CSV table of C-alpha atoms in Angstrom, one decimal:
chain,number,residue,atom,x,y,z
A,21,MET,CA,-30.3,-81.8,-14.1
A,22,LYS,CA,-26.6,-81.8,-13.0
A,23,ARG,CA,-26.2,-78.4,-14.8
A,24,LEU,CA,-29.1,-76.9,-12.9
A,25,ILE,CA,-27.8,-78.1,-9.6
A,26,THR,CA,-24.3,-76.7,-10.4
A,27,PHE,CA,-25.9,-73.3,-11.4
A,28,ILE,CA,-27.9,-73.1,-8.1
A,29,ILE,CA,-24.7,-73.9,-6.1
A,30,ALA,CA,-22.7,-71.2,-7.9
A,31,VAL,CA,-25.5,-68.6,-7.3
A,32,ALA,CA,-25.6,-69.5,-3.6
A,33,VAL,CA,-21.8,-69.2,-3.3
A,34,LEU,CA,-21.8,-65.7,-5.0
A,35,ALA,CA,-24.7,-64.5,-2.8
A,36,SER,CA,-22.9,-65.7,0.3
A,37,CYS,CA,-19.7,-63.8,-0.8
A,38,ASN,CA,-21.6,-60.6,-1.4
A,39,ASN,CA,-23.3,-60.8,1.9
A,40,GLU,CA,-19.9,-61.3,3.6
A,41,GLU,CA,-18.5,-58.3,1.7
A,42,LYS,CA,-21.5,-56.1,2.8
A,43,GLU,CA,-21.0,-57.2,6.4
A,44,LEU,CA,-17.3,-56.5,6.1
A,45,ASN,CA,-17.9,-53.0,4.6
A,46,LYS,CA,-20.2,-52.2,7.5
A,47,ASP,CA,-17.3,-52.6,9.8
A,48,ILE,CA,-14.9,-50.4,7.7
A,49,SER,CA,-14.4,-46.8,9.2
A,50,VAL,CA,-13.3,-44.1,6.8
A,51,PRO,CA,-10.3,-42.1,8.1
A,52,VAL,CA,-11.0,-38.3,8.3
A,53,SER,CA,-9.5,-35.2,9.8
A,54,VAL,CA,-11.7,-32.7,11.6
A,55,ILE,CA,-11.6,-29.3,13.2
A,56,ASP,CA,-13.8,-28.0,16.1
A,57,LEU,CA,-15.7,-25.0,15.0
A,58,LYS,CA,-15.1,-21.8,17.0
A,59,LEU,CA,-16.6,-18.4,16.6
A,60,GLN,CA,-14.3,-16.0,14.6
A,61,SER,CA,-14.4,-13.0,12.4
A,62,ILE,CA,-14.6,-12.9,8.6
A,63,GLU,CA,-14.1,-10.1,6.1
A,64,LYS,CA,-15.6,-9.8,2.6
A,65,TYR,CA,-13.2,-8.1,0.4
A,66,ILE,CA,-12.6,-7.2,-3.2
A,67,GLU,CA,-9.3,-8.2,-4.7
A,68,THR,CA,-7.3,-5.8,-6.8
A,69,THR,CA,-3.8,-5.2,-8.0
A,70,GLY,CA,-1.7,-2.2,-9.1
A,71,THR,CA,1.7,-0.5,-9.0
A,72,VAL,CA,2.6,1.6,-6.0
A,73,SER,CA,4.1,5.1,-6.3
A,74,PRO,CA,5.5,7.6,-3.8
A,75,VAL,CA,3.2,10.3,-2.5
A,76,LYS,CA,6.2,12.7,-2.7
A,77,ASP,CA,9.0,12.7,-5.2
A,78,VAL,CA,11.0,15.4,-7.0
A,79,SER,CA,13.6,15.8,-9.6
A,80,LYS,CA,15.9,18.6,-8.6
A,81,LYS,CA,17.5,20.5,-11.5
A,82,SER,CA,20.1,23.3,-11.6
A,83,GLU,CA,18.8,26.8,-12.1
A,84,ILE,CA,22.2,28.4,-13.0
A,85,THR,CA,25.5,27.3,-14.5
A,86,GLY,CA,28.3,26.5,-12.2
A,87,HIS,CA,31.2,24.1,-11.3
A,88,TYR,CA,29.8,20.8,-9.9
A,89,ASN,CA,30.7,19.9,-6.3
A,90,LEU,CA,29.1,16.9,-4.7
A,91,LEU,CA,29.2,17.4,-0.9
A,92,THR,CA,29.8,14.9,1.9
A,93,ASN,CA,26.9,13.3,3.8
A,94,PRO,CA,27.5,14.0,7.5
A,95,ALA,CA,25.6,10.8,8.4
A,96,THR,CA,28.0,8.5,6.5
A,97,GLY,CA,31.2,10.6,6.2
A,98,LYS,CA,31.2,9.9,2.4
A,99,LYS,CA,30.0,11.7,-0.6
A,100,TYR,CA,26.3,11.6,-1.1
A,101,ALA,CA,25.2,8.4,-2.9
A,102,LEU,CA,22.2,6.5,-4.2
A,103,GLY,CA,20.1,5.2,-1.3
A,104,ASP,CA,21.2,7.9,1.2
A,105,TYR,CA,18.5,9.3,3.4
A,106,VAL,CA,18.5,13.0,3.5
A,107,LYS,CA,16.6,15.5,5.7
A,108,GLU,CA,14.7,18.5,4.5
A,109,GLY,CA,17.0,21.5,3.8
A,110,GLU,CA,20.1,19.4,3.6
A,111,GLU,CA,22.6,20.7,1.0
A,112,ILE,CA,23.7,17.9,-1.4
A,113,ILE,CA,25.3,19.7,-4.2
A,114,ARG,CA,27.0,23.1,-4.6
A,115,LEU,CA,27.6,24.9,-7.8
A,116,GLU,CA,30.5,27.2,-7.6
A,117,ASP,CA,30.9,30.3,-9.8
A,118,ARG,CA,32.9,33.2,-8.5
A,119,GLU,CA,31.9,35.5,-11.3
A,120,TYR,CA,28.2,34.8,-10.7
A,121,GLU,CA,28.7,35.4,-7.0
A,122,ASN,CA,30.6,38.7,-7.4
A,123,ASN,CA,28.0,40.1,-9.8
A,124,ILE,CA,25.3,39.7,-7.2
A,125,LYS,CA,27.3,42.1,-4.8
A,126,ILE,CA,25.6,40.8,-1.7
A,127,ASN,CA,27.8,42.8,0.7
A,128,SER,CA,27.0,46.0,-1.1
A,129,LEU,CA,23.3,45.4,-1.1
A,130,LYS,CA,23.3,44.4,2.6
A,131,LEU,CA,25.1,47.7,3.5
A,132,ASN,CA,22.7,49.7,1.3
A,133,LEU,CA,19.8,48.0,3.1
A,134,GLU,CA,21.2,49.0,6.5
A,135,ILE,CA,21.7,52.6,5.4
A,136,SER,CA,18.3,52.9,3.9
A,137,LYS,CA,16.7,51.5,7.0
A,138,GLN,CA,18.6,53.9,9.3
A,139,THR,CA,17.6,56.8,7.0
A,140,PHE,CA,13.9,55.8,7.0
A,141,GLU,CA,13.9,55.5,10.8
A,142,LYS,CA,15.6,58.9,11.1
A,143,GLN,CA,13.0,60.5,8.8
A,144,GLN,CA,10.2,59.0,10.8
A,145,SER,CA,11.5,60.6,14.0
A,146,LEU,CA,12.0,64.0,12.2
A,147,TYR,CA,8.5,63.8,10.7
A,148,GLU,CA,6.9,63.3,14.1
A,149,LYS,CA,8.7,66.6,15.2
A,150,GLY,CA,7.9,68.4,12.0
A,151,GLY,CA,11.4,68.4,10.7
A,152,VAL,CA,10.7,66.8,7.3
A,153,THR,CA,7.7,66.7,4.9
A,154,LEU,CA,5.5,63.7,4.3
A,155,SER,CA,6.9,63.5,0.8
A,156,GLU,CA,10.4,63.2,2.2
A,157,LEU,CA,9.3,60.5,4.6
A,158,LYS,CA,7.7,58.5,1.8
A,159,ASN,CA,10.7,58.7,-0.4
A,160,ALA,CA,12.9,57.3,2.5
A,161,GLU,CA,10.3,54.5,2.9
A,162,ILE,CA,10.3,53.7,-0.8
A,163,ASN,CA,14.1,53.6,-0.8
A,164,TYR,CA,14.2,51.3,2.2
A,165,ILE,CA,11.5,48.9,0.7
A,166,ASN,CA,13.5,48.8,-2.6
A,167,SER,CA,16.8,48.1,-0.7
A,168,ASP,CA,15.1,45.3,1.2
A,169,TYR,CA,13.7,43.7,-2.0
A,170,ASN,CA,17.1,43.9,-3.8
A,171,TYR,CA,18.9,42.3,-0.9
A,172,LYS,CA,16.3,39.5,-0.5
A,173,ASP,CA,16.4,38.9,-4.3
A,174,ALA,CA,20.2,38.6,-4.2
A,175,LEU,CA,19.9,36.0,-1.4
A,176,ILE,CA,17.5,34.0,-3.6
A,177,ARG,CA,20.0,34.1,-6.5
A,178,LEU,CA,22.9,33.1,-4.2
A,179,GLU,CA,20.7,30.2,-2.8
A,180,LYS,CA,20.6,28.7,-6.3
A,181,MET,CA,24.2,27.8,-5.9
A,182,HIS,CA,23.2,25.5,-3.0
A,183,ILE,CA,21.1,22.6,-4.1
A,184,LYS,CA,19.2,21.2,-1.2
A,185,ALA,CA,16.7,18.5,-0.4
A,186,PRO,CA,13.2,20.1,-0.6
A,187,PHE,CA,11.9,17.4,1.8
A,188,SER,CA,13.1,14.5,3.8
A,189,GLY,CA,13.5,11.3,1.7
A,190,VAL,CA,15.8,8.9,-0.1
A,191,ILE,CA,18.1,9.7,-3.0
A,192,VAL,CA,16.9,7.5,-5.9
A,193,ASP,CA,18.8,9.1,-8.8
A,194,LEU,CA,22.1,10.9,-8.7
A,195,PRO,CA,23.8,11.4,-12.1
A,196,TYR,CA,27.6,11.3,-12.1
A,197,TYR,CA,29.5,14.4,-13.0
A,198,THR,CA,33.3,14.8,-12.7
A,199,PRO,CA,34.1,17.2,-9.8
A,200,THR,CA,34.4,20.9,-10.9
A,201,THR,CA,32.7,20.1,-14.3
A,202,LYS,CA,30.7,23.1,-15.5
A,203,ILE,CA,27.1,22.3,-15.3
A,204,ASP,CA,24.5,24.0,-17.5
A,205,ALA,CA,21.3,25.4,-16.1
A,206,ASN,CA,18.4,22.9,-16.1
A,207,ALA,CA,20.6,19.8,-15.7
A,208,LEU,CA,19.3,17.0,-13.5
A,209,MET,CA,21.1,17.1,-10.1
A,210,PHE,CA,19.3,14.4,-8.1
A,211,LYS,CA,15.9,12.8,-7.5
A,212,ILE,CA,14.5,12.3,-4.1
A,213,MET,CA,11.5,10.2,-3.0
A,214,ASP,CA,9.7,10.0,0.3
A,215,TYR,CA,8.0,6.6,0.1
A,216,SER,CA,7.0,6.3,3.8
A,217,LYS,CA,3.6,7.0,2.2
A,218,LEU,CA,2.6,5.5,-1.0
A,219,TYR,CA,-0.4,5.5,-3.2
A,220,MET,CA,-1.9,3.0,-5.7
A,221,GLU,CA,-4.3,3.9,-8.6
A,222,ILE,CA,-6.6,1.0,-9.5
A,223,ASN,CA,-9.5,0.3,-11.8
A,224,LEU,CA,-12.4,-1.6,-10.2
A,225,ALA,CA,-15.3,-3.3,-12.0
A,226,GLU,CA,-18.5,-1.5,-12.5
A,227,LYS,CA,-20.3,-4.1,-10.3
A,228,ASP,CA,-18.3,-3.0,-7.3
A,229,LEU,CA,-19.2,0.7,-7.4
A,230,ASP,CA,-21.9,0.4,-4.7
A,231,PHE,CA,-19.7,-1.5,-2.3
A,232,VAL,CA,-16.6,0.7,-2.4
A,233,LYS,CA,-16.5,3.9,-0.2
A,234,THR,CA,-13.9,6.4,0.7
A,235,GLY,CA,-12.4,5.6,4.1
A,236,GLN,CA,-12.6,1.8,3.6
A,237,LYS,CA,-9.6,-0.2,4.8
A,238,VAL,CA,-7.4,-2.0,2.3
A,239,LYS,CA,-4.8,-4.8,3.1
A,240,ILE,CA,-1.8,-4.4,0.9
A,241,THR,CA,0.7,-7.2,0.2
A,242,ASN,CA,3.5,-7.8,-2.3
A,243,TYR,CA,4.3,-11.2,-3.8
A,244,THR,CA,8.0,-10.9,-2.6
A,245,MET,CA,6.9,-10.4,1.0
A,246,PRO,CA,3.6,-12.2,1.5
A,247,GLU,CA,4.0,-12.3,5.3
A,248,ASP,CA,4.0,-8.5,5.6
A,249,THR,CA,0.7,-6.7,5.3
A,250,LEU,CA,0.5,-2.9,4.9
A,251,ALA,CA,-2.4,-0.8,5.9
A,252,GLY,CA,-4.1,1.2,3.2
A,253,ILE,CA,-7.2,3.3,2.9
A,254,ILE,CA,-9.4,4.4,0.0
A,255,THR,CA,-9.0,8.2,-0.4
A,256,GLN,CA,-10.5,8.9,-3.9
A,257,ILE,CA,-13.2,7.3,-6.0
A,258,SER,CA,-14.2,8.5,-9.5
A,259,PRO,CA,-18.0,8.6,-10.1
A,260,ALA,CA,-17.5,8.0,-13.8
A,261,ILE,CA,-17.4,4.6,-15.5
A,262,ASN,CA,-15.0,4.1,-18.3
A,263,ALA,CA,-17.1,3.2,-21.3
A,264,ASP,CA,-14.5,0.9,-22.8
A,265,THR,CA,-13.4,-1.1,-19.8
A,266,ARG,CA,-16.6,-0.8,-17.7
A,267,SER,CA,-14.4,0.2,-14.7
A,268,PHE,CA,-13.9,3.2,-12.4
A,269,LYS,CA,-10.7,4.7,-11.0
A,270,THR,CA,-9.9,4.5,-7.3
A,271,VAL,CA,-6.9,5.7,-5.3
A,272,ILE,CA,-5.6,3.9,-2.3
A,273,ASN,CA,-3.1,5.6,0.2
A,274,ILE,CA,-0.7,3.2,1.9
A,275,SER,CA,1.2,3.6,5.1
A,276,ASN,CA,4.8,2.4,4.6
A,277,SER,CA,6.6,3.8,7.6
A,278,GLU,CA,9.1,0.9,7.7
A,279,LEU,CA,9.9,1.2,4.0
A,280,LEU,CA,9.1,-2.5,3.4
A,281,MET,CA,7.5,-1.7,0.0
A,282,ARG,CA,9.4,0.1,-2.7
A,283,PRO,CA,8.1,2.5,-5.3
A,284,GLY,CA,7.3,0.7,-8.6
A,285,MET,CA,6.5,-2.6,-6.8
A,286,PHE,CA,3.4,-4.6,-8.0
A,287,ALA,CA,1.0,-5.0,-5.1
A,288,LYS,CA,-2.1,-6.9,-4.2
A,289,GLY,CA,-5.0,-5.1,-2.4
A,290,GLU,CA,-7.9,-6.5,-0.5
A,291,ILE,CA,-10.6,-3.9,0.0
A,292,VAL,CA,-12.7,-4.8,3.0
A,293,VAL,CA,-16.3,-4.0,2.1
A,294,ALA,CA,-18.1,-5.9,4.9
A,295,SER,CA,-17.1,-7.9,8.1
A,296,ALA,CA,-18.7,-10.0,10.8
A,297,ASP,CA,-17.6,-11.0,14.3
A,298,SER,CA,-18.5,-14.1,16.3
A,299,ALA,CA,-19.4,-16.0,13.2
A,300,ILE,CA,-19.2,-19.7,12.1
A,301,VAL,CA,-16.5,-19.6,9.4
A,302,ILE,CA,-15.3,-22.6,7.3
A,303,PRO,CA,-12.8,-23.0,4.5
A,304,LYS,CA,-14.5,-23.1,1.1
A,305,ASN,CA,-12.5,-26.2,-0.1
A,306,VAL,CA,-14.5,-28.5,2.3
A,307,ILE,CA,-17.9,-27.7,0.7
A,308,LEU,CA,-19.7,-30.1,-1.6
A,309,SER,CA,-22.0,-28.6,-4.2
A,310,LYS,CA,-25.0,-30.8,-4.9
A,311,GLN,CA,-28.4,-30.4,-6.6
A,312,ARG,CA,-30.2,-29.7,-3.4
A,313,GLY,CA,-27.6,-27.2,-2.2
A,314,ASN,CA,-24.2,-26.9,-0.5
A,315,THR,CA,-23.3,-29.5,2.1
A,316,VAL,CA,-20.5,-30.4,4.5
A,317,PHE,CA,-19.9,-33.3,6.8
A,318,VAL,CA,-19.6,-33.3,10.6
A,319,VAL,CA,-18.7,-36.1,12.9
A,320,ASP,CA,-21.0,-37.1,15.7
A,321,LYS,CA,-20.7,-40.3,17.8
A,322,GLY,CA,-18.4,-41.9,15.2
A,323,LEU,CA,-20.7,-41.3,12.3
A,324,ALA,CA,-20.5,-38.8,9.4
A,325,GLN,CA,-23.5,-36.5,9.2
A,326,GLU,CA,-24.2,-34.5,6.1
A,327,ARG,CA,-25.4,-30.9,6.7
A,328,LEU,CA,-27.1,-28.6,4.3
A,329,ILE,CA,-25.6,-25.1,4.8
A,330,THR,CA,-26.5,-21.5,4.0
A,331,PHE,CA,-23.8,-18.9,3.2
A,332,GLY,CA,-23.4,-15.4,4.7
A,333,LEU,CA,-20.3,-13.3,4.0
A,334,GLU,CA,-17.6,-14.9,1.9
A,335,ASN,CA,-14.2,-14.2,0.4
A,336,PRO,CA,-12.0,-16.4,-1.9
A,337,GLU,CA,-10.8,-18.6,0.9
A,338,GLU,CA,-13.6,-18.7,3.5
A,339,VAL,CA,-17.4,-18.4,4.0
A,340,GLN,CA,-19.6,-17.5,6.9
A,341,ILE,CA,-22.2,-20.1,7.6
A,342,VAL,CA,-25.5,-18.7,8.8
A,343,SER,CA,-27.4,-22.0,9.1
A,344,GLY,CA,-26.5,-25.7,9.1
A,345,LEU,CA,-23.6,-25.6,11.5
A,346,GLU,CA,-23.1,-24.6,15.2
A,347,LYS,CA,-20.2,-23.8,17.5
A,348,ASN,CA,-18.2,-26.9,18.5
A,349,ASP,CA,-19.4,-29.0,15.6
A,350,ARG,CA,-16.6,-31.3,14.4
A,351,LEU,CA,-16.2,-30.4,10.7
A,352,VAL,CA,-14.6,-32.9,8.4
A,353,ILE,CA,-11.8,-31.2,6.5
A,354,LYS,CA,-10.0,-34.3,5.0
A,355,GLY,CA,-11.5,-37.5,3.7
A,356,PHE,CA,-15.0,-36.0,3.1
A,357,GLU,CA,-14.9,-36.6,-0.7
A,358,THR,CA,-16.1,-40.3,-0.5
A,359,LEU,CA,-18.4,-40.0,2.6
A,360,ARG,CA,-22.1,-40.7,2.7
A,361,ASN,CA,-24.5,-39.7,5.4
A,362,ARG,CA,-24.2,-42.0,8.4
A,363,SER,CA,-20.9,-43.4,7.2
A,364,LYS,CA,-18.7,-44.8,10.0
A,365,VAL,CA,-15.6,-42.7,10.4
A,366,LYS,CA,-12.3,-42.7,12.3
A,367,VAL,CA,-10.9,-39.4,13.3
A,368,ILE,CA,-7.1,-39.1,12.7
A,369,LYS,CA,-4.8,-36.2,13.1
């Protein structure tokens, strides 16, 4: 009998403790952090990566033999060097060869051109007066044309001694030669790049073919400068799918006017395929995936309310909510993991 009484007392004590614990738990508020939902824009994009290349680059080689003479850059007052910016038509290297220059006989050809021109003009005047035949006039014209051709050809050959920048850009390769060294024809003189405009060839998955169009905007970033975003645009799309990789080639042109990105850099691209304005947008990391669907918690009058939500546009970080949330709802972004519907909460910063 004593044992029974002892057992009943123990059960009563335990029940009393449990009731006290439940009452205590009712008064506990879970600390959470919230944000007030505002309407904002969202973009759906396809992520890709690739290596950027300059739209314009050239390796300039010598066309003749000559003695090497690296000129002075007027912008720096020093000999041209790697990294120097040069303008189109700027002479960088001169190949000197007196024998080559003399053999062209530019002065003689110029004088011959002047004489043949005067003769042709004189024959034209005489022909109009009947002083010469048409055959004589044609011969004078042919002589003048040949003289003009020979003179212009000589100028072209002389110009080969002056190695100039074919377009404005930056010197990215400049092999060293000892001054006055005799250079053979077809030797590399310098390499210039204009990387104010870049392009990137990428391969996109077959499933993305229907979403990607020429003219679409692309956000370009580099891992070494994540804060700087460059503007790109899709300019070419191959209609053919690679049978081995199940991908298709796409070309992106990139504006790089401030030269923030360098040729050869590895870049990340976000191809914007859809967008929405004035939308409810939330971070993906606050969403709970349950059997009945995706849910989040909002705070209303000190209580947590679980909301079933429906997705719209989404990207790797954010998602548009088309039902389940409204503007000015207080969305729980921290402390939601252990919440239950109607849990008491305390909002903290």
